[in-house]
mmCIF file of C-alpha atoms in Angstrom:
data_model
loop_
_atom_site.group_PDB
_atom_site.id
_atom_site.type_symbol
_atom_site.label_atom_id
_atom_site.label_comp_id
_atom_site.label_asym_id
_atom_site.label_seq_id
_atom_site.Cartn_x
_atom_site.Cartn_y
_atom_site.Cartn_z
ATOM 1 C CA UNK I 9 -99.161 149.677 -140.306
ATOM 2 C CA UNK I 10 -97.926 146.760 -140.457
ATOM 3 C CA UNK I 11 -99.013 142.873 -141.696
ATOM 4 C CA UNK I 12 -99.951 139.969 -139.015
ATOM 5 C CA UNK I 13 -98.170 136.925 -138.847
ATOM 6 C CA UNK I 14 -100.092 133.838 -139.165
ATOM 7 C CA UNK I 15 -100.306 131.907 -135.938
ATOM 8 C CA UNK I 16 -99.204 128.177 -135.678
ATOM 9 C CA UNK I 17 -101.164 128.483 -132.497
ATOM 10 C CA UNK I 18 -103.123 129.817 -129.789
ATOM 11 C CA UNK I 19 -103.361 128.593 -126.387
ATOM 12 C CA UNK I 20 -106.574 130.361 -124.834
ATOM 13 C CA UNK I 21 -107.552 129.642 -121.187
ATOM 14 C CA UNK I 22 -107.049 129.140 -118.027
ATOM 15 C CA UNK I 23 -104.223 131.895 -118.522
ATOM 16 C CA UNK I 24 -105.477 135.170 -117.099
ATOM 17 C CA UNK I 25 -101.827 137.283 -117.070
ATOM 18 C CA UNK I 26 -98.887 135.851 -118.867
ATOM 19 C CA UNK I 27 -95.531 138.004 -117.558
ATOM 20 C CA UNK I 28 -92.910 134.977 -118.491
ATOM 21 C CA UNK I 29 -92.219 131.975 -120.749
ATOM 22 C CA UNK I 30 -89.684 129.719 -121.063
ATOM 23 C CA UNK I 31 -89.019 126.123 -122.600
ATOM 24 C CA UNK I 32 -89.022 123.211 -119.790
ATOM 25 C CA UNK I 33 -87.568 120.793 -122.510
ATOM 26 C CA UNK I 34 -87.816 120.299 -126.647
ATOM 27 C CA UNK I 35 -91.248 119.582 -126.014
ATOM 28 C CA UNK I 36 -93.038 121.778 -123.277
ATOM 29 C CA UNK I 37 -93.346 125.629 -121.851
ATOM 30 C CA UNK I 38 -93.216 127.436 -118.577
ATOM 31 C CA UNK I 39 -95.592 130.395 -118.007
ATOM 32 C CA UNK I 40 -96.075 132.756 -115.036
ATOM 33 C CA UNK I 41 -99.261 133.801 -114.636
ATOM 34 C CA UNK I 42 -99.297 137.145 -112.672
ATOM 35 C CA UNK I 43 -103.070 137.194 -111.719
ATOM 36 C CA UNK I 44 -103.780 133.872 -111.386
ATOM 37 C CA UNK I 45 -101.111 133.282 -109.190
ATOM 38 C CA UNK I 46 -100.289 130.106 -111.137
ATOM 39 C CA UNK I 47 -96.607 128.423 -112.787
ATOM 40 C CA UNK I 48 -98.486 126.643 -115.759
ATOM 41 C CA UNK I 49 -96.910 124.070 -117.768
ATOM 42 C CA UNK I 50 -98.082 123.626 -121.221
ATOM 43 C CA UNK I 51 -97.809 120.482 -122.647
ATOM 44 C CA UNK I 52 -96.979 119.409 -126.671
ATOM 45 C CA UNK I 53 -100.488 119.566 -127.257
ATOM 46 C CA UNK I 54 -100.715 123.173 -126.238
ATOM 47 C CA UNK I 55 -102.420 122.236 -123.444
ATOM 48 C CA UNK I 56 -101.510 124.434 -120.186
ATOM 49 C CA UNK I 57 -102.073 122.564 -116.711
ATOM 50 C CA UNK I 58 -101.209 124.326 -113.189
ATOM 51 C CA UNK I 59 -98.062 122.840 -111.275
ATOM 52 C CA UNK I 60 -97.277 125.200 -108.779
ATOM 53 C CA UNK I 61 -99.640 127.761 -106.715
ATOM 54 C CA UNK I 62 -97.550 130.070 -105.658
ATOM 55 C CA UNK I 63 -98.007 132.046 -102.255
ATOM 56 C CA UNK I 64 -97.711 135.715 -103.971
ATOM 57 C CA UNK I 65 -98.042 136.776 -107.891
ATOM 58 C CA UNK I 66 -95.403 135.672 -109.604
ATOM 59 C CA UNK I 67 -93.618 138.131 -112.150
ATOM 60 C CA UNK I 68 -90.786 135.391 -113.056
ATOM 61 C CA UNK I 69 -89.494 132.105 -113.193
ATOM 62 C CA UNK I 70 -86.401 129.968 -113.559
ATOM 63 C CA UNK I 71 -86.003 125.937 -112.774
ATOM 64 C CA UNK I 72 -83.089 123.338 -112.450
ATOM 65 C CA UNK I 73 -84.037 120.041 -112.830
ATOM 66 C CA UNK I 74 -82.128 116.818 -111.050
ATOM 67 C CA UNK I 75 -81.880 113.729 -112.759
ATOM 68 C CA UNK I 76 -81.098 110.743 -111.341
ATOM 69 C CA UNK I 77 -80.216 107.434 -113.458
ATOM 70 C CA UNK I 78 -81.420 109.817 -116.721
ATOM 71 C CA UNK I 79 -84.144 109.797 -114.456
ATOM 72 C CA UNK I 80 -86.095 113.089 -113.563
ATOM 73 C CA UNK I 81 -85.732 113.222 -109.656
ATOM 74 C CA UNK I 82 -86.857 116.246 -108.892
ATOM 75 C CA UNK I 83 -87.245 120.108 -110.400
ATOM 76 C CA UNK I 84 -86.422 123.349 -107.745
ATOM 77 C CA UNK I 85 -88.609 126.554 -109.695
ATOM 78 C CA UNK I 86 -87.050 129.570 -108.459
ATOM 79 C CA UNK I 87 -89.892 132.442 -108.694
ATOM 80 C CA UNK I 88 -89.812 136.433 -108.480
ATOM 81 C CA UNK I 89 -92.669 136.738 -105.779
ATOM 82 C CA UNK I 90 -94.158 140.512 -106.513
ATOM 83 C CA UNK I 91 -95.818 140.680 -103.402
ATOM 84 C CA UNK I 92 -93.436 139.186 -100.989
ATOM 85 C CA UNK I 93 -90.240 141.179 -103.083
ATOM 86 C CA UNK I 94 -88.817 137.956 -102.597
ATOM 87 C CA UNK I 95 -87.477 135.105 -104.768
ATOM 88 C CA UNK I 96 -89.608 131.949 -103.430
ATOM 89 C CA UNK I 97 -87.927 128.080 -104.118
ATOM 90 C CA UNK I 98 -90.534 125.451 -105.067
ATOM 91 C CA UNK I 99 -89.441 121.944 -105.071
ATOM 92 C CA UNK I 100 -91.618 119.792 -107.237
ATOM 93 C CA UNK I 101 -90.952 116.088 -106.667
ATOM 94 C CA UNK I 102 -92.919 113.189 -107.584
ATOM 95 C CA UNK I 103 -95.950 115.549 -108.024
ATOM 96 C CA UNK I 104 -95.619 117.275 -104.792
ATOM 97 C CA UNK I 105 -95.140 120.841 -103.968
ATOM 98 C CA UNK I 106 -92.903 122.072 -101.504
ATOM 99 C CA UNK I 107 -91.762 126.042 -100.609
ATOM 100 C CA UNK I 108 -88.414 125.314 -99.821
ATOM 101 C CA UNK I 109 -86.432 129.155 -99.707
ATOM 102 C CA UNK I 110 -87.236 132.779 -99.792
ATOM 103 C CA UNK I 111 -84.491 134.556 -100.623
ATOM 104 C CA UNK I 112 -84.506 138.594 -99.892
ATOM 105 C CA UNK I 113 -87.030 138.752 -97.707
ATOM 106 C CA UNK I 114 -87.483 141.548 -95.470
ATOM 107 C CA UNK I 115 -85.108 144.243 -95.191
ATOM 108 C CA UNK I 116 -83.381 142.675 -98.412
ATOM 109 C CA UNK I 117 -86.436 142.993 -100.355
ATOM 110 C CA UNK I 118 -85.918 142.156 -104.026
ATOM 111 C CA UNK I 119 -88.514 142.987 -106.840
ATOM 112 C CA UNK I 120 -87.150 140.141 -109.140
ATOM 113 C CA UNK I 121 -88.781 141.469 -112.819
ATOM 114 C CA UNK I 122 -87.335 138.647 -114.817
ATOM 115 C CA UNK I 123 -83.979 136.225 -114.416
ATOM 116 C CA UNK I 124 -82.272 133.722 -115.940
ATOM 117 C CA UNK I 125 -80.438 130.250 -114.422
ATOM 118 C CA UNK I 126 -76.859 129.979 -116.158
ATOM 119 C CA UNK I 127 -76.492 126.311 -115.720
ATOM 120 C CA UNK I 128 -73.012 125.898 -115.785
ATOM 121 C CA UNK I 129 -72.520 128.145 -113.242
ATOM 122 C CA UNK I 130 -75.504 127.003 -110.924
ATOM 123 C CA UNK I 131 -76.354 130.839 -110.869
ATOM 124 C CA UNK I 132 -79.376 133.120 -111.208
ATOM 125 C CA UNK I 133 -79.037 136.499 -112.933
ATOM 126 C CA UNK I 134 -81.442 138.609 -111.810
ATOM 127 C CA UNK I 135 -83.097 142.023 -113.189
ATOM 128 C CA UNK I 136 -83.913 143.973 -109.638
ATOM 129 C CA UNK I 137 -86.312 146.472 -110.913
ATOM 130 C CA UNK I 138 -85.998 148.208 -107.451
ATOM 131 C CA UNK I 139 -82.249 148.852 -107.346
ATOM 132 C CA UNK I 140 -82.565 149.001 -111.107
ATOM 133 C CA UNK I 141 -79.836 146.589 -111.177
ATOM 134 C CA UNK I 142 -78.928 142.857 -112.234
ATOM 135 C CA UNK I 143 -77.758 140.699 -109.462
ATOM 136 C CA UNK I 144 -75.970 137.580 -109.718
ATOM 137 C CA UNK I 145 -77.221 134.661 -107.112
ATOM 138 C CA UNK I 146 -76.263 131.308 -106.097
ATOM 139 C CA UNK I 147 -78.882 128.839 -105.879
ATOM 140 C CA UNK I 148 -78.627 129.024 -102.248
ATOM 141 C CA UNK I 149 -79.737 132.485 -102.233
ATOM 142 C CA UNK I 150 -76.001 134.249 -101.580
ATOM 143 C CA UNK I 151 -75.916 137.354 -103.462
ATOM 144 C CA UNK I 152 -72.396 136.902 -105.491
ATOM 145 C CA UNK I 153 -72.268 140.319 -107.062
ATOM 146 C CA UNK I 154 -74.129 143.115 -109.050
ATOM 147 C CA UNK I 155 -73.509 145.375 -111.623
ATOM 148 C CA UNK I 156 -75.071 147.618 -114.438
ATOM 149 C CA UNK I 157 -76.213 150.235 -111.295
ATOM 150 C CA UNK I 158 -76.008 153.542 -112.613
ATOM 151 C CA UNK I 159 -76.044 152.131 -116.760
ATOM 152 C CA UNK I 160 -79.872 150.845 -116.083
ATOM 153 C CA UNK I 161 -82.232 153.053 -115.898
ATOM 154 C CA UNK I 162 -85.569 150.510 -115.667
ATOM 155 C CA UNK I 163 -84.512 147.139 -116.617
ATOM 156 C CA UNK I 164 -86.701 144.904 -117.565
ATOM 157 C CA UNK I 165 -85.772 141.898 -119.058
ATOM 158 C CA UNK I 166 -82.612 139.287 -119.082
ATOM 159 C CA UNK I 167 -81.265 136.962 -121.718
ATOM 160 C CA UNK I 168 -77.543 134.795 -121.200
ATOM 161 C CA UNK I 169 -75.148 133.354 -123.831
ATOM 162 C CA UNK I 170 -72.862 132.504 -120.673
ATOM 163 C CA UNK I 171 -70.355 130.749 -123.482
ATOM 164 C CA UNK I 172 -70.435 133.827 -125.597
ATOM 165 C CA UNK I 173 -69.944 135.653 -122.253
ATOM 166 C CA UNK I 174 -72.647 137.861 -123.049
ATOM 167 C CA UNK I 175 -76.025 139.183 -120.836
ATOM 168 C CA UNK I 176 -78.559 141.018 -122.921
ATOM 169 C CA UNK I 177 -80.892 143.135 -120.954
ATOM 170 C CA UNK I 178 -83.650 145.297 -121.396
ATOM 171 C CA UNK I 179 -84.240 148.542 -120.578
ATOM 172 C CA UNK I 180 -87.424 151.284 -120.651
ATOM 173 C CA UNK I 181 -84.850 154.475 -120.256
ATOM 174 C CA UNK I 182 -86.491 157.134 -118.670
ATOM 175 C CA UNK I 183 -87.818 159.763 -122.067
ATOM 176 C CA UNK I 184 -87.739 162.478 -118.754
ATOM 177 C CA UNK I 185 -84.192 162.936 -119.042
ATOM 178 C CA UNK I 186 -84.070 161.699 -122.848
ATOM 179 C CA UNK I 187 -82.738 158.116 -122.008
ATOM 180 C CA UNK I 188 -84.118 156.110 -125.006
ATOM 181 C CA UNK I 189 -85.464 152.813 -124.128
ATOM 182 C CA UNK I 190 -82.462 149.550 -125.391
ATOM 183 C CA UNK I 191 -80.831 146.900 -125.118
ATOM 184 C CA UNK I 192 -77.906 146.767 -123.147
ATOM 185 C CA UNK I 193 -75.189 143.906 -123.759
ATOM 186 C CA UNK I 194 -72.839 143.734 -120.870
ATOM 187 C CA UNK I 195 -70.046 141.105 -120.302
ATOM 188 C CA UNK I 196 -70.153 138.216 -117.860
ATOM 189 C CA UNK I 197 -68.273 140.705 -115.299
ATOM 190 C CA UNK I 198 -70.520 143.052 -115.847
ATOM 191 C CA UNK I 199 -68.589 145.705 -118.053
ATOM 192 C CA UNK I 200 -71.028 147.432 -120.582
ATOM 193 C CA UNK I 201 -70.304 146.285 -124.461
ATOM 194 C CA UNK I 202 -72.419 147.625 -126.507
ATOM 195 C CA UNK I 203 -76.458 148.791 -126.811
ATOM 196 C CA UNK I 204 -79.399 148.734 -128.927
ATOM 197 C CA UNK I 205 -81.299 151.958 -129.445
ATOM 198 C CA UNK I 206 -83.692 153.385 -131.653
ATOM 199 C CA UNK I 207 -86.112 151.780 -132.215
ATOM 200 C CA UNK I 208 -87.769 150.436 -129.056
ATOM 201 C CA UNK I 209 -90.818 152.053 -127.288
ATOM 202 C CA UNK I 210 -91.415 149.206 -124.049
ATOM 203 C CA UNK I 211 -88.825 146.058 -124.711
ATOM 204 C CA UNK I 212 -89.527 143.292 -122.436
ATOM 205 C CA UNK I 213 -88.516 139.592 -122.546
ATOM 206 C CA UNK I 214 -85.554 139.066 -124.814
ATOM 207 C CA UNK I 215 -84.404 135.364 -126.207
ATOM 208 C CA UNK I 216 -81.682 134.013 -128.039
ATOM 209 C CA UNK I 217 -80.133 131.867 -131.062
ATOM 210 C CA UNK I 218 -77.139 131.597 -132.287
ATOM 211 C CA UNK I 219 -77.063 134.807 -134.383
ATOM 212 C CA UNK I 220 -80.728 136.143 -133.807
ATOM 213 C CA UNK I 221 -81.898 138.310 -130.758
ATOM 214 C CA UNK I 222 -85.996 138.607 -130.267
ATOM 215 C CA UNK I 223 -87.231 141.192 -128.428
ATOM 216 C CA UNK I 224 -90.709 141.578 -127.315
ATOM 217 C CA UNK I 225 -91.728 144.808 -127.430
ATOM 218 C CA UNK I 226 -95.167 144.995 -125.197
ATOM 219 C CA UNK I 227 -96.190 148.552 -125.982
ATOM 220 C CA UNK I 228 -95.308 148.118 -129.797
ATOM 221 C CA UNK I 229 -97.377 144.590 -129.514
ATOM 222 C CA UNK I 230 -94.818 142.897 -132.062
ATOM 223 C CA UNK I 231 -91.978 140.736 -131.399
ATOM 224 C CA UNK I 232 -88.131 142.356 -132.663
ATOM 225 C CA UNK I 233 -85.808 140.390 -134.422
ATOM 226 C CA UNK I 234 -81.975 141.636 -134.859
ATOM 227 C CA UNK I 235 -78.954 140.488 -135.911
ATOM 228 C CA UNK I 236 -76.937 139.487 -132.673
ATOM 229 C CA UNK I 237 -73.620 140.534 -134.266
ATOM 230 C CA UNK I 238 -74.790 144.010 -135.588
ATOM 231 C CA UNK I 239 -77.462 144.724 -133.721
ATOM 232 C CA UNK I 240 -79.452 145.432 -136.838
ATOM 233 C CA UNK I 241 -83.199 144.512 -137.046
ATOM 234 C CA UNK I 242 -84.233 142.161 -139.356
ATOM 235 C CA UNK I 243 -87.694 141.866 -139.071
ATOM 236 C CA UNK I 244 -90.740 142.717 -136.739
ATOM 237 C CA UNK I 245 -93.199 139.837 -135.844
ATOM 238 C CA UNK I 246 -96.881 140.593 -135.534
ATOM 239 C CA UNK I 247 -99.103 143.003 -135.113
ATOM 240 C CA UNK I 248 -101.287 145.131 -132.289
ATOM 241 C CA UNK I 249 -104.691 143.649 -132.349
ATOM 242 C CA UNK I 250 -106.798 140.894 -130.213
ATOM 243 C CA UNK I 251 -107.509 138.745 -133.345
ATOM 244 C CA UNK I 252 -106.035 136.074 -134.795
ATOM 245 C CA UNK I 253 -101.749 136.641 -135.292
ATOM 246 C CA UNK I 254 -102.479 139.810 -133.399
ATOM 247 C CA UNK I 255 -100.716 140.393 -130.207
ATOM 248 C CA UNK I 256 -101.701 142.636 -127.238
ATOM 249 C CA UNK I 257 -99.127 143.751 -125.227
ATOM 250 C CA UNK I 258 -96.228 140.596 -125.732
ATOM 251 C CA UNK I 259 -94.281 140.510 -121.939
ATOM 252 C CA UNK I 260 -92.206 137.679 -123.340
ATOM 253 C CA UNK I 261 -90.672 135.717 -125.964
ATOM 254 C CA UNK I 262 -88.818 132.336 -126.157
ATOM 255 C CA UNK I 263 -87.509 130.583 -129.784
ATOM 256 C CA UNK I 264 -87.926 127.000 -129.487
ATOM 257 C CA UNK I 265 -84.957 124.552 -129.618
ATOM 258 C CA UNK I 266 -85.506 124.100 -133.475
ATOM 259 C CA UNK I 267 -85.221 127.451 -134.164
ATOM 260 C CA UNK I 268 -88.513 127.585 -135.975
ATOM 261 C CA UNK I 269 -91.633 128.686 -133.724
ATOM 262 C CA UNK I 270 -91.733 132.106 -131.674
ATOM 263 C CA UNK I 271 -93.888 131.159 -128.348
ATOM 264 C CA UNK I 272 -95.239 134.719 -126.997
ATOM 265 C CA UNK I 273 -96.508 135.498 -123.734
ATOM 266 C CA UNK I 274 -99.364 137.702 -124.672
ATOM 267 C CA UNK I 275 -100.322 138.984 -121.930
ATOM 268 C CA UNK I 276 -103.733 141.296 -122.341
ATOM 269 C CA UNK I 277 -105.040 138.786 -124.603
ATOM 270 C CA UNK I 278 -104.466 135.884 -121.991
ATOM 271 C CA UNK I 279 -103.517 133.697 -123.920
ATOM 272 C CA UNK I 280 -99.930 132.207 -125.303
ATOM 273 C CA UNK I 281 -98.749 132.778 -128.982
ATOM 274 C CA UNK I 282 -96.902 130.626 -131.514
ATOM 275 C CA UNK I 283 -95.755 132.144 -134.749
ATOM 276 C CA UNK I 284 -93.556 130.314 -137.200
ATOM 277 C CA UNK I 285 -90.269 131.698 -137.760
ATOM 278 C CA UNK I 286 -90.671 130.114 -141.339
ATOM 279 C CA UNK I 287 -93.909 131.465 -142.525
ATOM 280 C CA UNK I 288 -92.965 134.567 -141.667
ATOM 281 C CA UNK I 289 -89.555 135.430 -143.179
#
């Protein structure tokens, strides 16, 4: 067994199924909301409010934002649409929604599990959980390259330290054929590194520091902390459990800026997360 952490907070309702989180800015959250069919944004009170309906259920996100004048301008959400196995383009501008792009559509068909928008580079990384594959996009929907085919066997999750040149990934295995489930580090070109095993049973969203990896591991309900150098784990966060510091089956996991809070996407209990990095060391 192990010991819950103690919950900075909860944020109940209107979530209904939490797949993906991610930080907006210092201050608010992202979540996609698989059976609501909903991008929430959850503000610094904790308070989540809808800002994009989106045509099919979403199972992830990603967003550049234009400024203008340190202005914002506008913000372009890229989303994995699960029943379209597309990637939809939302432009939000000035409080109005607009479906810009569907990338994949068709006979190019994408199931888009999670992905990740490397700035600098103005391109998406995306885990295909139908080639089993990640694929690297421009924001204009051209598919650049892919790699880890054949090294994947059900990938899952993405994470990007594009100026470490390092993608993290996460992957089920397949028990079968005695492929463990792991993480899988591969280099911006997509050579293979190094990988994670041992002690994973479903890993899921993945998020980085500077020397920390989290892991959310949905079927172990607890978030996975390592050492990013090593790859040794350092600690595990939570508990399975519907109660208080309890999570029930975590799809996702972002640190915020500070370092200090763990915000969860936890999923069966509908609801997002937040446990303090500094409580619980």
């Amino acid at each position: 067994g192990c010991t819950p952490d103690d919950p900075l907070v909860i944020i109940p309702g209107p979530l209904g199924s939490p797949v993906r989180i991610t930080s907006f800015d210092a201050q608010t959250y992202l979540v996609a909301d698989y059976t609501r069919k909903t991008i929430f944004q959850i503000d610094p009170f904790g308070i989540p409010s809808p800002i994009i309906t989106t045509i099919g259920r979403p199972l992830s996100l990603a967003f550049k934002s234009v400024y203008k004048n340190n202005k914002l301008k506008e913000t372009n959400y890229y989303i994995g649409n699960d029943d379209g196995r597309s990637i939809d383009v939302y432009r939000v501008k000035k409080g109005m929604v607009e479906l810009t792009y569907r990338y994949f559509v068709v006979e190019n068909g994408i199931q888009a599990l999670d992905m990740v928008l490397a700035g600098a580079l103005n391109q998406l990384f995306v885990v295909d959980g139908t080639a089993q594959d990640i694929k690297v996009v421009q924001l204009d929907g051209v598919l650049l390259r892919s790699f880890g085919g054949g090294v994947l066997s059900s990938p899952k999750g993405i994470a990007i330290d594009a100026l470490a040149g390092e993608v993290f990934v996460s992957d089920y295995g397949d028990s079968s054929v005695g492929i463990p489930a792991s993480i899988k580090v591969f280099g911006m070109d997509g050579s293979l590194q190094s990988e994670i095993t041992g002690v994973f049973s479903r890993p899921q969203g993945l998020s980085l520091t500077s020397d920390r990896l989290f892991v959310s591991d949905n079927m172990l309900a607890q978030v996975l902390e390592f050492d990013r150098t090593t790859g040794e784990k350092i600690k595990d966060h939570s508990c399975k459990g519907s109660s208080e510091g309890h999570l029930l089956l975590p799809m996702d996991v972002v640190v915020d800026d500070a370092g200090l809070n763990l915000f969860v996407a936890d999923n069966r209990n509908m609801r997002v997360t937040i446990l303090s990095l500094t409580e619980s060391q």
